[in-house]
Amino acid sequence: MRDLGRVIGRARVAGPVGVLKDPIVFGERTFTEGCHLEVSGLARFREGLVLRDRVPRLSVFPDPATWSVRMRRASLTLPPGDASLVRTELEPLLVSYREAAEGYRWEPTLA
């Protein structure tokens, strides 16, 4: 299942955005800029909040048919009402970083 738009944690920006010494690669996307984050809660692997199911209730996605295109941006600012909805529904899914982080580690398989 692609394009779930899963929110997996709560964090605060803890420093300025800058150019990364070594770009970060996720799949086919490369990120050359980044910042420090203070993670204050993390959902267990594959247990985060699925945005796809909430698109009709989120004003940041004016056209539900194309919502996933907006999610491909490096960042997406949520209006206050949307942020409140996401925060409220994400909160019960969060545990400490220490409890959840290991589930996100894996070794790639070689072809």
C-alpha angles and dihedrals in degrees: 000000000000130000101029091142093216118197106211106178155358120252142158125223104248102182145012123293112254144161112284119234089221116025117235116236124203111179106306096343125093122200117202098178132055147147140215116272130197105216112209099173138011132191118228115262111293092001101096127119112287108223094190089073092052101044094108089057096047118085092199086076104059092172111045091195092064101033095117092060090062089050092061090073118104089242136010123198113219122212112242095259092051092046090052093050093048092045093050095047095041096050098077090052096055127101129168119293089244092057096049108028098083091061090063094057120094140150116239115242117240120231 
